[in-house]
Tab-separated table of C-alpha atoms in Angstrom:
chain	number	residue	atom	x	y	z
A	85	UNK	CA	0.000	0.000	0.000
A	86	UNK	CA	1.581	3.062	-0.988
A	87	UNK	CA	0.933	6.384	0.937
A	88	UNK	CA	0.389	9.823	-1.091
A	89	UNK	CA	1.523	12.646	1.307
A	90	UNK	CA	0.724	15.219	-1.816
A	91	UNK	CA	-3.031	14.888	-1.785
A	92	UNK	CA	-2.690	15.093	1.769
A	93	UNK	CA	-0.887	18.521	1.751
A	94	UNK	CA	-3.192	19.968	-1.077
A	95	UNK	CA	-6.343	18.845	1.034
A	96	UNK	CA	-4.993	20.440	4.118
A	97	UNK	CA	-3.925	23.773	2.897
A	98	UNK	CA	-7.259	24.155	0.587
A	99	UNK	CA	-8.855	24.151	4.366
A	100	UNK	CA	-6.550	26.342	5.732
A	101	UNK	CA	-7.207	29.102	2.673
A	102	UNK	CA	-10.988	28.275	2.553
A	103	UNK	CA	-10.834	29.494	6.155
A	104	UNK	CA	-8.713	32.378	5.856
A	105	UNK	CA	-10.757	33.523	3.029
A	106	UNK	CA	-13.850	32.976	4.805
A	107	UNK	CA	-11.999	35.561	7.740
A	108	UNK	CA	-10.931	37.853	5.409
A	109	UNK	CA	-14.212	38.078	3.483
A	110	UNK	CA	-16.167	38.883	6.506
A	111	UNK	CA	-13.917	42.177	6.995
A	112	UNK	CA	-16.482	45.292	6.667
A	113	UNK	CA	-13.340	47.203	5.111
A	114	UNK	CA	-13.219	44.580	2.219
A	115	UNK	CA	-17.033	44.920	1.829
A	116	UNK	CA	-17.082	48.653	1.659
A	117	UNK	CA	-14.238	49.163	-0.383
A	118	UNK	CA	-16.145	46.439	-2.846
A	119	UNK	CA	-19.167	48.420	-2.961
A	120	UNK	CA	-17.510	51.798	-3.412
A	121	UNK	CA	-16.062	50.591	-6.893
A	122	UNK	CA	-18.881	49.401	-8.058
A	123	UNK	CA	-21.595	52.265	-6.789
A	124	UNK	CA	-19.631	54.668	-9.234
A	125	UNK	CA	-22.255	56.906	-10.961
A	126	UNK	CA	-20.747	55.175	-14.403
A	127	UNK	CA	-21.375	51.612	-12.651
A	128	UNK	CA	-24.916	52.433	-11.460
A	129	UNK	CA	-25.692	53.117	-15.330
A	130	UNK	CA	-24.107	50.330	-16.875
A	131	UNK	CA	-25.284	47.719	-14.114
A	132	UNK	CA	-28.787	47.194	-15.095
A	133	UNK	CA	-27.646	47.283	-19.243
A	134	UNK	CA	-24.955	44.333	-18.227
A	135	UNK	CA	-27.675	42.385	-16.574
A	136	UNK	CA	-29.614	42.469	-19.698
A	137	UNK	CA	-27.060	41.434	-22.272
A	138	UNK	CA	-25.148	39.296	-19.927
A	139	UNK	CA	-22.595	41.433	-19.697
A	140	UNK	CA	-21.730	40.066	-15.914
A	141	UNK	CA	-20.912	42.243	-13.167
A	142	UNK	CA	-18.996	45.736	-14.757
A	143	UNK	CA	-16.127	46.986	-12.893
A	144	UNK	CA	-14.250	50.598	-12.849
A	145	UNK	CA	-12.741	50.806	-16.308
A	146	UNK	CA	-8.709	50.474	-16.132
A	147	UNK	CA	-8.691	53.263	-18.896
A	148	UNK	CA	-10.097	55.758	-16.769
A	149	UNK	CA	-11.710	55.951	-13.170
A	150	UNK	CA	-14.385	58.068	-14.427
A	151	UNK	CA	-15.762	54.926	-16.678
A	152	UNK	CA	-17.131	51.126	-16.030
A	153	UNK	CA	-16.478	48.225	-18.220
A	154	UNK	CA	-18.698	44.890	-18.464
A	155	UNK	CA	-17.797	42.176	-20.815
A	156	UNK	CA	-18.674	39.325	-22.542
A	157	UNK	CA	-17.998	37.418	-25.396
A	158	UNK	CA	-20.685	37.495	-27.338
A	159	UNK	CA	-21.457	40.752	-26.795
A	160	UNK	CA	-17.998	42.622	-26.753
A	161	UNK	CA	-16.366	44.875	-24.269
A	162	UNK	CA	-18.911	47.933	-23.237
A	163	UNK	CA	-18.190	50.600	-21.668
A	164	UNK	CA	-19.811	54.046	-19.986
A	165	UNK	CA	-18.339	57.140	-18.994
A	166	UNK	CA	-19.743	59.952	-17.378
A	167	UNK	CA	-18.714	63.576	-18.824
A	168	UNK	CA	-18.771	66.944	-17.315
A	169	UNK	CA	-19.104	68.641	-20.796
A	170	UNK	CA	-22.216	68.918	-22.986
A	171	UNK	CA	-23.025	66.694	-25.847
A	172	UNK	CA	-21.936	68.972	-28.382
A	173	UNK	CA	-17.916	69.610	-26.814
A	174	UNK	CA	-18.018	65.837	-26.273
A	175	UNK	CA	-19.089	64.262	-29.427
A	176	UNK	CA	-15.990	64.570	-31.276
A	177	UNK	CA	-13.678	61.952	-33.466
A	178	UNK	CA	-13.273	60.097	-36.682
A	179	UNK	CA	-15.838	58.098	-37.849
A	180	UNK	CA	-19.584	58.474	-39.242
A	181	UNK	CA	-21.247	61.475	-37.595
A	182	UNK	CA	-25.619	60.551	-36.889
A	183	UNK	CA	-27.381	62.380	-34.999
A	184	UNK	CA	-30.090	60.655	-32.833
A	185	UNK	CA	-32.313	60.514	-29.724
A	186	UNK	CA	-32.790	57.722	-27.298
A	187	UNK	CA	-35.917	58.186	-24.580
A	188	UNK	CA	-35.937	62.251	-25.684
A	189	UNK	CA	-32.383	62.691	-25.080
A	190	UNK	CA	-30.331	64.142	-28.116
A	191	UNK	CA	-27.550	61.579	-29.180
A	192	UNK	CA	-24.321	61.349	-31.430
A	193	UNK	CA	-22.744	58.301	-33.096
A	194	UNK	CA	-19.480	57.746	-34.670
A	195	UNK	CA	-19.229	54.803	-36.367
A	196	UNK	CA	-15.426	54.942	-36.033
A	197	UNK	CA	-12.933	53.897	-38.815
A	198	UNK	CA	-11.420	51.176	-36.665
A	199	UNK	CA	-13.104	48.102	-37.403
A	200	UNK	CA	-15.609	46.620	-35.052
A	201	UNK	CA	-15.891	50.011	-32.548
A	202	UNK	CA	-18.485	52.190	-32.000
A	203	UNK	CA	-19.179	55.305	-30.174
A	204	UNK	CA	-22.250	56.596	-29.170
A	205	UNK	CA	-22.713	60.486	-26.906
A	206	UNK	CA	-25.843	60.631	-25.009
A	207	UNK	CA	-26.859	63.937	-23.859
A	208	UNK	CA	-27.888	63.375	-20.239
A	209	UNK	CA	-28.338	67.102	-19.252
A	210	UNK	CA	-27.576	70.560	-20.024
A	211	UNK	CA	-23.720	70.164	-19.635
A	212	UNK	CA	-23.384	66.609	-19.235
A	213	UNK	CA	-23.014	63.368	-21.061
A	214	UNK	CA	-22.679	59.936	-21.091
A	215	UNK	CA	-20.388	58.649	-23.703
A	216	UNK	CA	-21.056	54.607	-24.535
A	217	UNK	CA	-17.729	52.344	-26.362
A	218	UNK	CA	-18.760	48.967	-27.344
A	219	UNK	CA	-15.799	47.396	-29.054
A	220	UNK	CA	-16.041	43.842	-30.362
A	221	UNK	CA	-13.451	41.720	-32.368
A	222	UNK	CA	-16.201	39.880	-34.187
A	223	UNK	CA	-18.467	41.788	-35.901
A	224	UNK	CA	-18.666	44.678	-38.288
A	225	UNK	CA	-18.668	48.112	-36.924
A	226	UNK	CA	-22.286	48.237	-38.142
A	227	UNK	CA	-23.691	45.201	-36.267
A	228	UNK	CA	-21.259	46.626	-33.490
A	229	UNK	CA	-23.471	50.280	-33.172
A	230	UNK	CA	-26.246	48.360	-33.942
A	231	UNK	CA	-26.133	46.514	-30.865
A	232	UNK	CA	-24.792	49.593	-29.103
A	233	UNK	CA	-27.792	51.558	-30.190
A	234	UNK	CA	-29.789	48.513	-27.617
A	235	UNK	CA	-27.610	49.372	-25.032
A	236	UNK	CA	-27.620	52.887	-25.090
A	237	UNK	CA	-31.816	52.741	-25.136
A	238	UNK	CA	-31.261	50.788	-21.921
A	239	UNK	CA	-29.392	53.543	-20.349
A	240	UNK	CA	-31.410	56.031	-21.756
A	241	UNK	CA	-34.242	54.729	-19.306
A	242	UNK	CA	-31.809	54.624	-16.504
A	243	UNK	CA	-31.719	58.507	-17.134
A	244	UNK	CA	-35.022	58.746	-17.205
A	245	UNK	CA	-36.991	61.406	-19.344
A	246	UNK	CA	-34.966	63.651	-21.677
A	247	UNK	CA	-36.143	67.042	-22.124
């Protein structure tokens, strides 16, 4: 009968980590700080639009701290951004220029020259903006704002009425 030590040892300290995690988990510091990144205004947009495309849970974008990402394969990497500018100062770049309005709010897309990206500005008051990126390695840059233009109406109604 021969003994295996290595199972064992992998059993034992899988315990010993399960518990520490379990200890560490329970920390209200680690639960705040958790709930901070994902209560940014960006986040609190996005949440409800990566629920319905299942998108999974977004995070604070890496490119900026302003923004919040969600991903998925299928769908493509999304991502919102709150700006401090209005629609007009914000809605600039290369691409396609169409004007258009989701749930009465004035909107801009760019259909940008780089393949499978798309940009849409939504005017979300009189000097703000929410600018939407859904990038996607798949598809055409038209099927790309296409499904952009369903997430955008989704955050349109997390806006609520335009004027």
């Amino acid at each position: 009968m021969s003994r295996h030590p290595v199972p064992r040892a992998l059993t034992a300290a899988a315990l010993l980590c399960a518990g520490l995690g379990l200890v560490s988990c329970s920390t209200p510091e680690s639960a705040v700080s958790a709930s901070d990144a994902s209560d940014t205004p960006a986040c609190k947009l996005l949440r409800p639009v990566s629920v319905r495309f299942g998108l999974g849970q977004p995070s604070v974008s890496q490119m900026s701290g302003e923004g919040c990402t969600a991903h998925s394969p299928e769908f493509g990497t999304l991502t919102v951004t709150m700006r401090d500018k209005p629609l007009d100062a914000v809605a600039t770049g290369e691409g396609k220029r169409s004007a258009l309005r989701f749930g009465g709010r004035d909107a801009v897309m760019l259909m940008g020259s780089l393949d499978g990206v798309c940009k849409i500005f939504l005017g979300s008051g009189a000097r703000d903006t929410v600018e939407l990126r859904l990038g996607r390695t798949t598809a055409m840059t038209p099927q790309v704002c296409s499904s952009l233009k369903k997430a955008t109406a989704k955050v349109a109604e997390g806006l609520g009425t335009g004027s």
